[in-house]
Structures are given as C-alpha cells and as structure tokens.
Short mmCIF file of C-alpha atoms in Angstrom, two decimals:
data_model
loop_
_atom_site.label_atom_id
_atom_site.label_comp_id
_atom_site.label_asym_id
_atom_site.label_seq_id
_atom_site.Cartn_x
_atom_site.Cartn_y
_atom_site.Cartn_z
CA MET G 2 -42.95 3.19 -9.43
CA THR G 3 -39.58 3.72 -10.91
CA THR G 4 -37.64 7.00 -11.70
CA THR G 5 -35.03 7.94 -13.88
CA THR G 6 -32.45 10.81 -13.11
CA GLN G 7 -31.11 12.15 -16.44
CA SER G 8 -27.78 13.43 -16.80
CA PRO G 9 -26.92 16.84 -17.53
CA PRO G 10 -26.63 17.89 -21.02
CA LEU G 11 -23.30 17.40 -22.69
CA ALA G 12 -21.82 19.87 -24.66
CA ARG G 13 -22.50 20.71 -28.64
CA GLY G 14 -20.35 18.47 -30.48
CA THR G 15 -19.84 15.78 -28.34
CA ALA G 16 -21.69 12.76 -29.05
CA PRO G 17 -24.35 11.12 -26.65
CA GLY G 18 -22.48 8.47 -24.41
CA THR G 19 -19.27 10.41 -24.20
CA ALA G 20 -19.66 11.06 -20.51
CA LEU G 21 -15.99 11.31 -18.52
CA THR G 22 -16.41 8.34 -16.19
CA GLY G 23 -14.16 8.06 -13.02
CA PRO G 24 -11.33 5.95 -14.54
CA GLY G 25 -11.65 8.59 -17.49
CA LEU G 26 -10.93 11.23 -14.97
CA PHE G 27 -8.23 9.56 -13.75
CA THR G 28 -6.61 9.41 -16.84
CA VAL G 29 -6.80 13.25 -17.90
CA LEU G 30 -5.96 14.25 -14.45
CA LEU G 31 -2.44 12.10 -14.72
CA GLY G 32 -2.02 13.39 -18.14
CA ALA G 33 -2.27 17.08 -16.19
CA ALA G 34 0.37 16.26 -13.45
CA LEU G 35 3.29 15.21 -15.52
CA PRO G 36 3.89 18.56 -17.48
CA LEU G 37 3.46 20.37 -14.10
CA ILE G 38 5.60 17.81 -12.05
CA ASP G 39 8.27 17.99 -14.89
CA PHE G 40 8.65 21.88 -14.93
CA PHE G 41 9.41 21.62 -11.08
CA ILE G 42 11.67 18.27 -10.96
CA VAL G 43 14.49 19.36 -11.99
CA ASN G 44 15.25 22.48 -9.43
CA VAL G 45 16.60 20.01 -7.05
CA ALA G 46 18.54 17.81 -9.95
CA LEU G 47 20.51 21.03 -11.49
CA PRO G 48 23.55 20.60 -9.42
CA THR G 49 23.98 16.97 -10.05
CA ILE G 50 23.52 17.47 -14.36
CA ASP G 51 25.75 20.59 -13.77
CA ARG G 52 28.97 17.84 -12.05
CA ASP G 53 28.02 15.21 -14.73
CA LEU G 54 27.62 16.92 -17.84
CA SER G 55 30.00 19.89 -16.96
CA ALA G 56 27.12 22.64 -17.68
CA SER G 57 27.24 26.33 -17.60
CA GLU G 58 25.06 28.39 -15.56
CA PRO G 59 23.57 29.70 -18.63
CA VAL G 60 23.03 25.94 -19.95
CA LEU G 61 21.53 24.89 -17.14
CA GLU G 62 18.68 27.77 -16.51
CA LEU G 63 17.91 26.24 -20.28
CA VAL G 64 17.46 23.42 -19.22
CA VAL G 65 14.44 24.84 -16.76
CA ALA G 66 13.66 27.76 -19.42
CA GLY G 67 13.42 25.77 -22.66
CA TYR G 68 11.18 23.64 -21.40
CA GLY G 69 9.23 26.42 -20.23
CA ILE G 70 8.86 29.01 -22.86
CA ALA G 71 8.30 26.17 -25.65
CA TYR G 72 5.17 25.14 -23.45
CA ALA G 73 4.18 28.59 -22.68
CA VAL G 74 4.18 29.21 -26.33
CA LEU G 75 2.38 26.52 -27.76
CA LEU G 76 0.00 25.78 -25.23
CA VAL G 77 -3.34 27.84 -27.07
CA LEU G 78 -1.90 26.03 -30.25
CA GLY G 79 -2.69 22.90 -28.72
CA GLY G 80 -6.09 23.93 -27.47
CA ARG G 81 -6.63 24.66 -30.71
CA LEU G 82 -5.78 22.01 -32.33
CA GLY G 83 -7.48 19.73 -29.89
CA ASP G 84 -10.78 21.89 -30.87
CA LEU G 85 -10.23 21.07 -34.34
CA LEU G 86 -8.80 17.22 -34.54
CA GLY G 87 -10.25 15.87 -31.52
CA ARG G 88 -9.02 16.38 -28.07
CA ARG G 89 -8.64 12.67 -27.11
CA ARG G 90 -6.46 11.83 -30.45
CA LEU G 91 -4.58 15.31 -29.43
CA PHE G 92 -4.31 13.90 -25.75
CA LEU G 93 -2.96 10.32 -27.05
CA GLY G 94 -0.52 11.87 -29.36
CA GLY G 95 0.83 14.64 -27.19
CA MET G 96 1.06 12.12 -24.13
CA ALA G 97 3.07 9.19 -26.57
CA ALA G 98 5.48 12.35 -27.65
CA PHE G 99 6.20 13.41 -23.77
CA GLY G 100 6.99 9.95 -23.17
CA LEU G 101 9.58 9.72 -26.10
CA THR G 102 10.85 13.09 -25.22
CA SER G 103 11.29 12.26 -21.67
CA LEU G 104 13.62 9.13 -23.04
CA ALA G 105 15.76 11.60 -25.13
CA CYS G 106 16.40 14.08 -21.54
CA GLY G 107 16.72 10.76 -19.58
CA LEU G 108 19.30 9.63 -22.46
CA ALA G 109 21.13 12.98 -23.31
CA PRO G 110 24.62 12.50 -23.63
CA THR G 111 25.67 16.14 -23.37
CA ALA G 112 24.06 19.35 -21.90
CA THR G 113 22.93 20.51 -25.42
CA THR G 114 21.16 17.28 -26.09
CA LEU G 115 19.68 18.09 -22.61
CA VAL G 116 18.33 21.49 -23.69
CA VAL G 117 16.99 20.03 -27.24
CA ALA G 118 15.04 17.55 -25.14
CA ARG G 119 13.68 19.90 -23.06
CA VAL G 120 12.29 21.80 -25.32
CA ALA G 121 10.76 19.18 -27.41
CA GLN G 122 9.26 18.14 -24.08
CA GLY G 123 7.88 21.32 -23.72
CA ALA G 124 5.95 21.17 -26.96
CA ALA G 125 4.70 17.55 -25.96
CA SER G 126 3.25 18.94 -22.77
CA ALA G 127 1.24 21.81 -24.75
CA ALA G 128 0.06 19.24 -27.27
CA MET G 129 -1.63 16.93 -24.04
CA LEU G 130 -2.40 19.76 -21.30
CA PRO G 131 -5.04 21.71 -22.77
CA GLN G 132 -6.84 18.33 -23.80
CA VAL G 133 -7.46 17.96 -20.42
CA LEU G 134 -9.61 20.99 -19.28
CA ALA G 135 -11.39 20.94 -22.54
CA THR G 136 -12.37 17.47 -22.10
CA ILE G 137 -14.08 17.97 -18.24
CA GLN G 138 -15.15 21.19 -20.10
CA ALA G 139 -17.17 18.78 -22.64
CA THR G 140 -18.10 16.20 -21.20
CA THR G 141 -19.28 17.08 -17.75
CA ALA G 142 -22.37 19.50 -16.16
CA GLY G 143 -23.30 20.74 -13.21
CA PRO G 144 -21.94 19.17 -9.91
CA ARG G 145 -20.09 16.85 -12.02
CA ARG G 146 -17.99 19.59 -13.32
CA ALA G 147 -17.52 21.65 -10.03
CA LYS G 148 -15.83 18.56 -8.40
CA ALA G 149 -13.73 17.61 -11.48
CA MET G 150 -12.58 21.10 -11.88
CA SER G 151 -11.63 20.91 -8.36
CA MET G 152 -9.80 17.78 -8.36
CA TYR G 153 -8.05 19.63 -11.63
CA GLY G 154 -7.19 22.52 -9.42
CA ALA G 155 -5.80 20.16 -6.48
CA THR G 156 -3.79 17.67 -9.49
CA ALA G 157 -2.41 20.85 -10.55
CA GLY G 158 -1.27 22.31 -6.96
CA LEU G 159 0.05 19.07 -5.93
CA SER G 160 1.97 18.32 -8.88
CA MET G 161 4.24 21.28 -8.75
CA VAL G 162 5.09 20.55 -4.94
CA ALA G 163 5.31 17.25 -5.43
CA GLY G 164 7.41 17.36 -8.35
CA GLN G 165 10.24 18.91 -6.33
CA VAL G 166 9.86 16.69 -3.87
CA LEU G 167 10.26 13.48 -5.94
CA GLY G 168 12.92 15.04 -7.70
CA GLY G 169 15.04 15.24 -4.52
CA VAL G 170 13.95 11.43 -3.70
CA LEU G 171 15.25 9.90 -7.26
CA VAL G 172 18.17 12.04 -7.41
CA SER G 173 19.03 10.90 -4.25
CA ALA G 174 17.85 7.05 -5.09
CA ASP G 175 20.17 6.54 -7.74
CA LEU G 176 17.90 3.94 -9.22
CA PHE G 177 20.70 1.44 -11.06
CA GLY G 178 23.15 4.32 -11.55
CA THR G 179 20.73 6.70 -13.44
CA GLY G 180 21.38 9.77 -10.91
CA TRP G 181 19.65 12.74 -12.30
CA ARG G 182 18.49 10.83 -15.31
CA SER G 183 15.62 8.97 -13.45
CA VAL G 184 13.61 12.15 -13.35
CA PHE G 185 12.99 12.13 -16.73
CA LEU G 186 12.94 7.99 -17.29
CA VAL G 187 10.15 7.66 -14.52
CA ASN G 188 7.86 9.37 -17.16
CA VAL G 189 8.34 6.21 -19.52
CA PRO G 190 6.40 3.57 -17.52
CA VAL G 191 3.95 5.93 -16.53
CA VAL G 192 3.02 7.33 -20.27
CA VAL G 193 2.60 3.62 -21.10
CA VAL G 194 0.40 2.88 -18.56
CA ALA G 195 -1.73 6.15 -18.70
CA LEU G 196 -1.98 5.56 -23.36
CA VAL G 197 -3.64 2.51 -22.52
CA LEU G 198 -6.21 4.04 -19.91
CA ALA G 199 -6.68 7.07 -22.61
CA ALA G 200 -7.48 4.75 -25.31
CA ARG G 201 -9.83 2.60 -23.22
CA THR G 202 -11.61 5.64 -20.90
CA VAL G 203 -11.13 9.10 -22.33
CA PRO G 204 -13.99 9.69 -24.92
CA GLU G 205 -13.23 11.71 -28.21
CA THR G 206 -14.95 15.41 -28.26
CA ARG G 207 -14.10 18.22 -30.38
CA SER G 208 -15.86 21.45 -31.64
CA ALA G 209 -18.72 21.44 -32.95
CA ARG G 210 -17.79 24.28 -35.54
CA PRO G 211 -14.05 23.94 -35.37
CA GLU G 212 -12.13 26.78 -36.89
CA PRO G 213 -8.92 26.38 -38.92
CA VAL G 214 -5.37 27.38 -37.35
CA ASP G 215 -4.99 31.03 -36.99
CA VAL G 216 -1.43 31.30 -38.06
CA PRO G 217 -0.74 34.93 -38.03
CA GLY G 218 -2.36 34.80 -34.65
CA THR G 219 0.16 31.88 -33.27
CA VAL G 220 3.28 32.96 -34.86
CA LEU G 221 2.74 36.54 -33.05
CA LEU G 222 1.68 34.87 -29.66
CA ALA G 223 4.73 32.44 -30.17
CA LEU G 224 6.94 35.96 -30.63
CA ALA G 225 5.77 37.77 -27.84
CA LEU G 226 6.05 35.07 -25.53
CA ALA G 227 9.74 34.17 -26.48
CA ALA G 228 10.59 37.70 -26.64
CA LEU G 229 9.23 38.21 -22.98
CA LEU G 230 10.40 34.78 -21.58
CA ALA G 231 13.60 34.16 -23.44
CA PRO G 232 15.68 37.57 -21.85
CA LEU G 233 14.47 37.28 -18.39
CA THR G 234 15.39 33.80 -17.96
CA GLU G 235 19.01 34.24 -19.52
CA GLY G 236 19.90 37.53 -19.51
CA ARG G 237 21.00 37.20 -15.73
CA ALA G 238 23.20 34.65 -16.50
CA ALA G 239 24.59 35.78 -19.74
CA GLY G 240 25.34 39.63 -18.58
CA TRP G 241 22.78 40.88 -19.78
CA PRO G 242 24.03 41.59 -23.60
CA LEU G 243 22.48 43.68 -26.42
CA TRP G 244 19.85 41.21 -27.53
CA THR G 245 18.36 40.56 -24.10
CA TRP G 246 17.46 44.56 -23.80
CA MET G 247 16.45 44.60 -27.75
CA SER G 248 13.89 41.63 -27.21
CA LEU G 249 12.44 42.80 -24.28
CA ALA G 250 12.16 46.72 -26.08
CA ALA G 251 10.76 44.35 -29.05
CA PHE G 252 8.00 42.48 -26.81
CA PRO G 253 5.25 45.80 -26.46
CA LEU G 254 5.08 46.05 -30.19
CA LEU G 255 4.64 42.21 -30.81
CA ALA G 256 2.17 42.02 -28.16
CA TYR G 257 0.61 45.16 -29.24
CA LEU G 258 0.50 43.60 -32.95
CA PHE G 259 -0.87 40.23 -31.77
CA TYR G 260 -3.64 41.94 -29.87
CA ALA G 261 -5.05 43.98 -32.97
CA VAL G 262 -4.52 40.73 -35.46
CA GLU G 263 -6.89 38.89 -33.10
CA ARG G 264 -9.10 41.40 -32.17
CA ARG G 265 -9.36 42.17 -36.18
CA GLU G 266 -10.27 38.41 -36.68
CA ASP G 267 -12.70 38.61 -33.96
CA ARG G 268 -14.59 41.58 -35.04
CA ALA G 269 -14.92 39.39 -38.49
CA GLY G 270 -16.83 36.49 -37.07
CA ARG G 271 -13.67 34.55 -37.28
CA THR G 272 -12.39 32.61 -34.12
CA PRO G 273 -8.81 33.87 -33.73
CA LEU G 274 -6.62 32.09 -31.68
CA VAL G 275 -7.19 34.20 -28.64
CA PRO G 276 -10.44 35.54 -29.24
CA PRO G 277 -10.63 39.37 -27.27
CA SER G 278 -14.37 38.24 -26.74
CA LEU G 279 -13.59 36.07 -24.25
CA PHE G 280 -12.17 38.75 -22.06
CA ARG G 281 -15.47 40.16 -21.74
CA LEU G 282 -16.48 37.46 -18.95
CA PRO G 283 -15.95 38.74 -15.75
CA SER G 284 -15.09 35.72 -14.47
CA LEU G 285 -12.07 34.77 -16.88
CA ARG G 286 -10.50 38.51 -17.10
CA ARG G 287 -10.77 38.49 -13.37
CA GLY G 288 -9.34 35.26 -13.00
CA LEU G 289 -6.43 35.34 -14.85
CA ILE G 290 -5.28 38.47 -13.49
CA MET G 291 -5.47 36.74 -10.18
CA VAL G 292 -3.14 33.29 -11.36
CA VAL G 293 -0.23 35.70 -12.80
CA PRO G 294 1.07 37.50 -9.52
CA PHE G 295 -0.05 33.86 -7.75
CA SER G 296 1.91 32.02 -10.06
CA ILE G 297 4.80 34.31 -10.46
CA GLY G 298 5.69 33.96 -6.20
CA PHE G 299 4.66 30.29 -6.18
CA SER G 300 6.90 29.36 -8.84
CA GLY G 301 9.99 31.64 -7.69
CA PHE G 302 9.52 30.33 -4.19
CA MET G 303 9.83 26.63 -5.21
CA PHE G 304 13.00 27.92 -7.09
CA VAL G 305 14.71 29.97 -4.42
CA ILE G 306 14.25 27.58 -1.77
CA ALA G 307 15.66 24.44 -3.60
CA VAL G 308 19.11 26.51 -4.08
CA ALA G 309 18.81 27.91 -1.07
CA LEU G 310 18.31 24.57 1.25
CA GLN G 311 20.78 22.80 -1.53
CA GLN G 312 23.70 25.33 -1.59
CA GLY G 313 22.65 27.08 1.70
CA GLU G 314 22.33 24.65 4.26
CA ARG G 315 24.07 22.02 2.08
CA LEU G 316 21.27 19.87 2.08
CA ASP G 317 21.32 17.00 0.04
CA ALA G 318 18.27 16.68 -2.77
CA THR G 319 16.46 14.36 -0.55
CA ALA G 320 16.21 16.28 2.47
CA ALA G 321 15.85 19.12 0.03
CA GLY G 322 12.78 18.24 -1.22
CA LEU G 323 11.33 16.61 1.49
CA ALA G 324 11.42 19.70 3.32
CA LEU G 325 8.26 20.95 1.34
CA ALA G 326 6.57 17.44 1.91
CA PRO G 327 4.08 19.20 4.44
CA MET G 328 3.22 21.69 1.86
CA ALA G 329 1.98 18.53 -0.18
CA ALA G 330 0.18 16.96 1.95
CA VAL G 331 -1.71 20.13 3.52
CA PHE G 332 -2.61 21.20 0.11
CA PHE G 333 -3.81 17.77 -0.80
CA ALA G 334 -6.08 17.64 2.01
CA THR G 335 -7.04 20.94 2.07
CA SER G 336 -8.42 21.07 -1.48
CA LEU G 337 -10.48 18.05 -0.79
CA ALA G 338 -12.49 20.71 1.40
CA GLY G 339 -12.71 23.60 -1.30
CA PRO G 340 -15.71 22.68 -2.66
CA ARG G 341 -17.71 22.64 0.54
CA LEU G 342 -16.45 25.89 1.76
CA VAL G 343 -17.04 27.77 -1.81
CA ALA G 344 -20.31 26.05 -1.54
CA ARG G 345 -21.23 28.10 1.80
CA TRP G 346 -18.89 31.12 1.91
CA GLY G 347 -18.61 31.66 -2.32
CA THR G 348 -15.37 33.43 -3.59
CA ARG G 349 -14.69 34.75 -0.12
CA VAL G 350 -12.56 31.44 0.05
CA VAL G 351 -9.85 32.83 -1.82
CA THR G 352 -9.26 35.87 0.07
CA ALA G 353 -8.91 33.70 3.14
CA GLY G 354 -6.45 31.36 1.16
CA GLY G 355 -4.32 34.67 0.15
CA LEU G 356 -4.34 35.61 4.32
CA LEU G 357 -3.47 32.34 5.33
CA GLN G 358 -0.69 31.63 2.43
CA ALA G 359 0.59 35.01 4.07
CA ALA G 360 0.61 33.97 7.16
CA GLY G 361 2.72 30.85 5.82
CA LEU G 362 5.75 33.16 4.39
CA SER G 363 5.76 34.86 7.31
CA LEU G 364 6.51 31.89 9.54
CA ILE G 365 8.61 30.57 6.95
CA ALA G 366 10.85 33.98 6.78
CA LEU G 367 10.92 34.09 10.46
CA ALA G 368 11.89 30.27 10.86
CA ALA G 369 15.20 31.28 8.20
CA TRP G 370 15.70 34.52 10.49
CA GLN G 371 16.05 32.43 13.23
CA THR G 372 17.53 29.25 12.83
CA TRP G 373 19.82 29.99 9.61
CA PRO G 374 21.88 27.80 9.05
CA HIS G 375 20.09 25.01 10.44
CA LEU G 376 16.87 25.26 8.58
CA GLY G 377 15.26 21.81 7.87
CA VAL G 378 11.77 20.13 7.73
CA VAL G 379 11.19 20.99 11.29
CA GLN G 380 12.10 24.59 10.93
CA LEU G 381 10.12 24.73 7.97
CA LEU G 382 7.12 22.38 8.58
CA PRO G 383 4.80 25.28 10.30
CA GLY G 384 5.08 27.88 7.61
CA ALA G 385 4.72 25.10 5.04
CA ALA G 386 1.90 23.47 6.21
CA LEU G 387 -0.42 26.97 6.55
CA ALA G 388 1.03 28.41 2.89
CA GLY G 389 -0.20 24.64 1.22
CA ALA G 390 -3.29 25.24 3.24
CA GLY G 391 -3.58 29.05 1.70
CA GLN G 392 -2.64 27.75 -1.75
CA ALA G 393 -5.20 25.09 -2.23
CA LEU G 394 -7.75 27.48 -1.10
CA GLN G 395 -7.01 29.90 -4.21
CA LEU G 396 -5.76 27.81 -7.08
CA PRO G 397 -8.07 25.01 -7.61
CA ILE G 398 -10.94 27.83 -7.37
CA LEU G 399 -9.70 30.48 -9.61
CA PHE G 400 -9.82 27.14 -12.19
CA ARG G 401 -13.09 26.94 -11.89
CA ILE G 402 -13.63 30.55 -11.67
CA ILE G 403 -11.58 31.45 -14.69
CA LEU G 404 -13.99 28.62 -16.87
CA SER G 405 -16.63 28.81 -15.35
CA GLU G 406 -18.62 31.35 -18.05
CA VAL G 407 -16.86 29.72 -21.09
CA PRO G 408 -18.96 28.25 -23.91
CA ALA G 409 -18.25 24.68 -24.34
CA ALA G 410 -17.32 25.17 -27.92
CA ARG G 411 -14.53 27.26 -27.12
CA ALA G 412 -13.42 24.78 -24.18
CA GLY G 413 -10.15 24.38 -26.02
CA VAL G 414 -9.59 27.82 -26.48
CA GLY G 415 -10.80 28.86 -22.93
CA SER G 416 -8.31 26.25 -21.56
CA GLY G 417 -5.86 27.21 -23.62
CA VAL G 418 -5.27 30.86 -22.72
CA MET G 419 -5.74 29.75 -18.98
CA THR G 420 -3.11 27.31 -19.00
CA THR G 421 -0.82 29.92 -21.19
CA THR G 422 -0.98 32.64 -18.43
CA GLN G 423 -0.27 30.29 -15.89
CA GLN G 424 2.82 28.61 -17.67
CA ALA G 425 4.28 32.48 -18.63
CA ALA G 426 3.53 33.38 -14.95
CA LEU G 427 5.37 30.53 -13.58
CA ALA G 428 8.34 31.06 -15.40
CA LEU G 429 8.27 34.85 -14.78
CA GLY G 430 8.79 33.67 -11.32
CA VAL G 431 11.85 31.76 -11.77
CA ALA G 432 13.00 34.30 -14.09
CA THR G 433 12.23 37.31 -11.83
CA LEU G 434 12.62 36.19 -7.96
CA GLY G 435 15.01 33.65 -8.90
CA SER G 436 16.95 36.05 -10.52
CA LEU G 437 16.86 38.31 -7.48
CA PHE G 438 17.60 35.83 -5.26
CA LEU G 439 20.65 34.86 -7.20
CA SER G 440 21.94 38.47 -7.83
CA LEU G 441 21.66 39.26 -3.68
CA ALA G 442 23.32 35.97 -2.67
CA PRO G 443 26.95 36.84 -3.27
CA GLY G 444 26.65 39.83 -1.50
CA MET G 445 24.14 39.76 0.96
CA GLY G 446 24.47 35.83 1.88
CA MET G 447 22.14 32.86 1.67
CA ARG G 448 19.81 33.72 4.28
CA ASP G 449 19.55 37.42 3.89
CA ALA G 450 18.71 36.97 0.15
CA LEU G 451 16.30 34.41 0.81
CA LEU G 452 14.40 37.19 3.17
CA VAL G 453 14.57 39.43 0.63
CA THR G 454 12.79 37.26 -2.09
CA LEU G 455 10.51 36.15 0.54
CA ALA G 456 9.18 39.57 1.10
CA ALA G 457 8.53 40.16 -2.76
CA GLN G 458 6.75 37.05 -2.29
CA LEU G 459 4.87 38.46 -0.25
CA ALA G 460 4.05 41.20 -2.14
CA THR G 461 2.35 39.44 -5.09
CA VAL G 462 0.35 38.16 -2.48
CA ALA G 463 -1.18 40.93 -1.11
CA LEU G 464 -1.90 41.70 -4.61
CA THR G 465 -3.60 38.64 -5.07
CA VAL G 466 -5.81 39.23 -1.72
CA THR G 467 -6.57 42.74 -2.73
CA LEU G 468 -7.40 41.39 -6.14
CA SER G 469 -9.49 38.42 -4.92
CA LEU G 470 -12.07 40.94 -3.31
CA ARG G 471 -13.26 42.01 -7.33
CA LEU G 472 -14.40 38.36 -7.80
CA PRO G 473 -17.88 37.53 -8.24
CA ARG G 474 -19.25 36.18 -5.20
CA SER G 475 -20.51 32.89 -6.69
CA ILE G 476 -19.28 30.43 -9.14
CA ALA G 477 -21.76 29.89 -12.18
#
C-alpha cells in the first residue's frame, strides 16, 4: 500500500505548483541580504571616500542617510506594489535596479553624484526586499514556513554584521585599484547571477484581491519618515540649523495625519497602505515594539565601533571589519539552533537572548576600559561572541512572531510594515547613538565616549528584555 503526503495549503492568490523550492528560497534570501549588507558596508569605507572625493562630514553622512531614508520611506509602497503587480516581477525589477544603482555608486565621480546614486539604490532596495517575506508567506506553510522565516531572520542579522566585515576587507584589498568603489561594484556580478536564478526558481504570486495604491497614505508616510530621519541624521553635522527643528516639530503632526487617513480608509473597507487593523494582532504589535530598540542599539553599535576602531585605535579597514567576524560567526551558528530552542522553550528564548546580549556588551565595555588603546579582535572576542549569540536568539525569532498571524492576502503589507519599522530604527540608531558618540568624543576622548555609548545601548537591551516578557509564549 502506498501513502501520499499532502503539501500544506498555499495562500489565496497563489497558483498551484508555486511552492517555494530550496533554490528559490536561496535566491530570495540572497535578495534580502544585499540591501542589508549595503546599509552597513560603507561604515568602514567612509574615511577612504572622504580622502578620494574630498567630501565634507554632512555629505558623508548623506551617503549613509540618503540610502537609509529612501529605503525606509518606500518599503511599504514596495510591498503594496508587489501585492498588486506580482511579487516576482517586483523582485526582478528591484534586483535589476539595485545592480544598476550599485554600478552608479561605484563609478560616481563626485561626492554629490554618490549621494544621488545611494538614494536611488535605497529606492531599488525598497522595491526588492518586501517581496522576499511576502513570497515566503505566500508560498510556504507549517514547518516549512517556520524554517524559511528562521533562515530569513538569520540572513538579515548575519548580513548586517557581515556587511561591515566585507567592507573592511574589500577596501583594504583595493581590487584592481578600485579602493572604496569595490564595496559597490561587487554587487554587480552578484545581481547578474541572482537575476538568472530568480527567473528560474522564484514563483510568481500576488494578492487574491489587490487594492490600488494608497496615494495619500504613501505621501504622508514618506513625509513623516523624512521629517524625522533627515534632521536626526544631518542635524549634528550641519550645526542644527532652523530647518532641522522645524522638521522635527512637523513630525508629530504628519504622523497623526497619516494615522487619521489610514484609519478612515480601513473603516471604509478599503486597504490603506498601513491598515491600523493589523495592529490588533498582539504578535505583530508586540514584536514591532521590540524591534525598534533592538535595531536602534544594533545599528548604533555597528557605526560607533567602526569609527572607534579606525579613528581611535588607528586600525586599518580590514582589521576594523574583522574585529566583528566572531560576532558574525557565532550569530550564524546560534541562529541555526533557534527553531529547535523555540519549539522547546517558546518565546522565552528571546528573553534569554537579550540577557546574553547584555552580558556580551558588558564584556566589550570592560575590554575597552582595560585595554584601550589596544582594543582589537582578541580583546573583543568574548564580548562579541556572546553578543552575537544573544542577537541570534532575538532577531530571527522576532521576525517569525511579527508575521505569524498576518493573513496571507496581506503578506506584502505585513512584510512592508515590519521592514519599514526595522529600517527606520536602524537609521535612528546611527543618528542617535552615532551622534552621541561623535559629540562626546572631542571632549571625553574616544574610549570614554565609547563606554557611554555602550551604556546607552545596554539601556535599549534592558528595554527589549522587559518587553519580551509580554510576547505570546508560543508562535502561531
């Protein structure tokens, strides 16, 4: 007698035979890695860009901030367009645009040209990234979805650390005399391979009942995020001119107008850009609240440690990047064990991860206090390894929690909301903790400024640990 095993049901709007295969999952995860790597890869390249293009400090900050703001502002729109036009189509289009804009960044003759290309690269990333989670949600179910979501979370976290390591290696290697340009040019052959793979392995999906683009909501969200992120990222370097304070003052009003417009659309039975009804899902609401302090602390630390090691310790780009290699390695290894740990202990694994991260940051602070100015890979190793393990027990699991109850028909919207929240928080981390460090360093010295910044990050970790106690005990 033979038995047959039925595949889990797919989302509405997904054609039969479009389950995501192993090669397809690899391809979309590659698409998820590229935008996150490029957010962090420039941290260790900024000093070289400064020398080559004679860029001022505000312009250098725009190289980072321009990408982050465009990325954050357009992510939800990218998710909606994928629901409407087809996620595979948007993934391919965004990937191709990402390759072209990476080429433009690598060939930029001036600092201004580089900033413009980086903004365009952020927009391309916003078209590509939401399709990854939406495709996973629409083409997998049950244990396969749990595994795919865990791998997405592991990819995201590893990419953020590996981007900085890779940037340091590429800048120091000076491949074919390209210097800092190689951190962008390396994307081009990767994108070509990814496009070929995506055309063959990624299934097409779209929402069963796609809604038109919410133009008022899109405009208001873009204005609100820009009003918050632009002054925070540029204010310190520009000397806090009047426009920065006016922009910050406008943010609460724009945020309220956005909420009012979205609530009106939701109550009328239409699908706004960010449906307020989504936030009735406890898992999504509580998970998003945790992602904010986690991402602020994570990105702030990555920016600050790169500056401290290069400008304070006078390490070259390779040494500064490789100092975080243990964090990346331990993150990857620990994230593989995450699904088994969650199956046994539930979401209390996230709480344990926060405690491990706090212990790791404390060891890093102790090493900086005792060994400065001789802080390097060996001195950072214990703390970086513990922090990497703790982060791996938080971020991938939080991604699973946030999307666990989101209906498949709203997969694009849900993934867009999550990635927008994460990206905005990453930009806030660089703006707040980065500005704190750079403001304190001239008066206190690099070591003490680093210790104060690490203390601030420990406060964000304490907040995530406290919030984790309110998470649902199991993941749907």
